[in-house]
């Protein structure tokens, strides 16, 4: 069955959630998402009345018996489901979904992209609910004010029936389908309760309950969508068009989605970057807060990476595109958050299991009240039935079931805004239990690139002494002609310090593998190399040995500049510790989390870095399999352990750790795929923020569960002792839902502090 263009109804019904066993199903295996992020395998259908986990559960139950169904992939925010099934099986799948009270409509791929987020009721839907409420009020007024005559009773009954039809058509359709399959969800409970109230002559109250329920559901759906779509704003960050360089050298605006990797685009000052790419011309400061969470603009020049959705502040940049619009870092972030929103956190699983027992028990209690109290307590049959109907409305586990996902989704969105990409609610919820964190050294604790940290021009004797400025010029000239990382660090460090202006031309430049380089400058023979080279030239002495030993004890790499007769200068290069790393490790220590460095570097360098950074423990000379074994040992000794890394060699340890955390900016694709959390700006201070966010999430989760259960228990007691009406029941049910939703939305605010600068 191939999708056909379809325009969905303008007014989508609000969520009617809270199946008694929402999300408890063993769903058919979902196929890997193919192609661009967010692309689904199979035919995409839009279901206007599906936007929460309970509806997903209903659909999964409905299709569970269809053989040949390969997988379902839900995007609740978009109200879409991708059905992966053979063409011959598709009609059976669709029939089963329609039998559950849903109306799947096929979408073409471009329409599926356009419906990336849900659509709440428009003007037509709001007008319909407003009319339903007005008719319900009119029915109430007739019952209260009009004479007790048949004509007014019939008029009131008619008004109530129309109001129930306007407000509750979708509820009735899904409720009857659920009852037909022997399932007790909110739609089934409301269908029984409202119908029963109407039958026993309480039609004004039945109409008002249904109208208020529908309006409260609308308010709640909007609130839930705010949490679910908190990340949606990122979609609007990347512009729809890009200035593309044409073959004749001119620039022309084109759709960003049509730009292929390798093309060159121009970004003007103040404009947003349309795609991922690498700067090939120009220099500017770029605000990357939308992707990395960094509050300060980052300087960009030729060779630097740009992310789609970031803002070019000052100068014009030309960029070579490296990814299509559907595969940018921004698109992958959004897709990862959407996937994480679809996963269940541990508390959510616990709540779902409780709800699966709770609703049938209360339903049975309501039946017992209706049947037994007239016999045992001499209560009138109509009064007993009314009390049972009130219990049915209160019985809905709406607030309880929705308490967890809205909180988790808000927490995931809050983390993403701070450049912390969490791939599932389970990691958000369990991060507060971390007892130890293992960290790679290079690129994680340190900058990941060598820098010149010390320069010593040695004293010279005699008339042949060379001025210090000349020594540094020679060093810059020699280092600048080498492609070795240490030489580049020396050249860049001296140039940055403005200690060495441009020198003369080099003659007979020669690389000495494993030792350094040599050349002649203005007739002077020079070498720039390591300790071994100087020893081979017979230029080492006790003073130089002492200097070298002092630097090597600090984990530095030492390079020496020498003539044929003497050493002129010593340059120490090291991979320096990030300032943010020291602060992050100190914070983790204060939080009671042990920090351990696992590195392939030598033990001397590792110990030096560990002491400077404030780590609790260090292990050096580790191969990838050694890091894996170290993680297992830490888990046995401390308990829940995280691994932080950025390289391919860290991937096994990242996958084995309870929570794998990858550095996103400098990390490899392999490391980021293996990790459960990605820090987009490589700032270790995000890890304490993650733990704080996890602690706050857990606190809000249990607050919501306590509120939902507490309110239910109070009104259940009132209903049993004639202290609650259907009005009170619907307000208690939806009021509890709104309270837990708004409490969960607090997670969207700052954790404890602004993002680290």
PDB file of C-alpha atoms in Angstrom, residues 132-133 135-137 139-140 143 156-157 159-165 167-168 172 190-214 386 389 393 725-727 730:
ATOM      1  CA  UNK A 132     -20.704  22.087  23.982  1.00  0.00           C
ATOM      2  CA  UNK A 133     -19.993  23.905  27.251  1.00  0.00           C
ATOM      3  CA  UNK A 135     -25.275  23.801  25.795  1.00  0.00           C
ATOM      4  CA  UNK A 136     -24.302  21.959  28.986  1.00  0.00           C
ATOM      5  CA  UNK A 137     -24.749  25.181  30.996  1.00  0.00           C
ATOM      6  CA  UNK A 139     -29.176  22.158  30.273  1.00  0.00           C
ATOM      7  CA  UNK A 140     -28.115  22.843  33.861  1.00  0.00           C
ATOM      8  CA  UNK A 143     -32.981  21.680  35.182  1.00  0.00           C
ATOM      9  CA  UNK A 156     -32.885  19.787  28.699  1.00  0.00           C
ATOM     10  CA  UNK A 157     -32.274  16.191  27.679  1.00  0.00           C
ATOM     11  CA  UNK A 159     -29.404  20.035  24.961  1.00  0.00           C
ATOM     12  CA  UNK A 160     -27.406  17.619  27.110  1.00  0.00           C
ATOM     13  CA  UNK A 161     -27.323  14.986  24.367  1.00  0.00           C
ATOM     14  CA  UNK A 162     -26.048  17.499  21.793  1.00  0.00           C
ATOM     15  CA  UNK A 163     -23.428  18.783  24.250  1.00  0.00           C
ATOM     16  CA  UNK A 164     -22.232  15.235  24.964  1.00  0.00           C
ATOM     17  CA  UNK A 165     -22.068  14.511  21.237  1.00  0.00           C
ATOM     18  CA  UNK A 167     -17.604  17.234  23.318  1.00  0.00           C
ATOM     19  CA  UNK A 168     -17.387  13.472  23.550  1.00  0.00           C
ATOM     20  CA  UNK A 172     -17.234   7.572  22.861  1.00  0.00           C
ATOM     21  CA  UNK A 190     -15.877   8.156  30.795  1.00  0.00           C
ATOM     22  CA  UNK A 191     -18.163   6.423  28.291  1.00  0.00           C
ATOM     23  CA  UNK A 192     -19.712   4.250  31.023  1.00  0.00           C
ATOM     24  CA  UNK A 193     -19.912   7.083  33.567  1.00  0.00           C
ATOM     25  CA  UNK A 194     -21.516   9.683  31.278  1.00  0.00           C
ATOM     26  CA  UNK A 195     -23.911   7.187  29.702  1.00  0.00           C
ATOM     27  CA  UNK A 196     -24.919   5.883  33.113  1.00  0.00           C
ATOM     28  CA  UNK A 197     -25.521   9.387  34.455  1.00  0.00           C
ATOM     29  CA  UNK A 198     -27.662  10.213  31.440  1.00  0.00           C
ATOM     30  CA  UNK A 199     -29.693   7.006  31.816  1.00  0.00           C
ATOM     31  CA  UNK A 200     -30.487   7.580  35.512  1.00  0.00           C
ATOM     32  CA  UNK A 201     -31.755  11.074  34.738  1.00  0.00           C
ATOM     33  CA  UNK A 202     -28.653  13.129  35.571  1.00  0.00           C
ATOM     34  CA  UNK A 203     -28.305  14.376  31.994  1.00  0.00           C
ATOM     35  CA  UNK A 204     -27.364  17.987  32.861  1.00  0.00           C
ATOM     36  CA  UNK A 205     -24.533  16.711  35.036  1.00  0.00           C
ATOM     37  CA  UNK A 206     -23.517  14.151  32.391  1.00  0.00           C
ATOM     38  CA  UNK A 207     -23.293  16.903  29.761  1.00  0.00           C
ATOM     39  CA  UNK A 208     -21.325  19.210  32.025  1.00  0.00           C
ATOM     40  CA  UNK A 209     -18.918  16.448  33.020  1.00  0.00           C
ATOM     41  CA  UNK A 210     -18.209  15.541  29.379  1.00  0.00           C
ATOM     42  CA  UNK A 211     -17.768  19.188  28.346  1.00  0.00           C
ATOM     43  CA  UNK A 212     -15.466  19.965  31.260  1.00  0.00           C
ATOM     44  CA  UNK A 213     -13.545  16.766  30.646  1.00  0.00           C
ATOM     45  CA  UNK A 214     -12.978  17.658  26.976  1.00  0.00           C
ATOM     46  CA  UNK A 386     -24.613   7.395  40.934  1.00  0.00           C
ATOM     47  CA  UNK A 389     -20.350   6.351  38.413  1.00  0.00           C
ATOM     48  CA  UNK A 393     -14.534   9.028  36.953  1.00  0.00           C
ATOM     49  CA  UNK A 725     -20.400  14.481  43.068  1.00  0.00           C
ATOM     50  CA  UNK A 726     -19.549  13.845  39.422  1.00  0.00           C
ATOM     51  CA  UNK A 727     -18.559  17.496  39.154  1.00  0.00           C
ATOM     52  CA  UNK A 730     -14.031  15.295  37.060  1.00  0.00           C
TER      53      UNK A 730
END
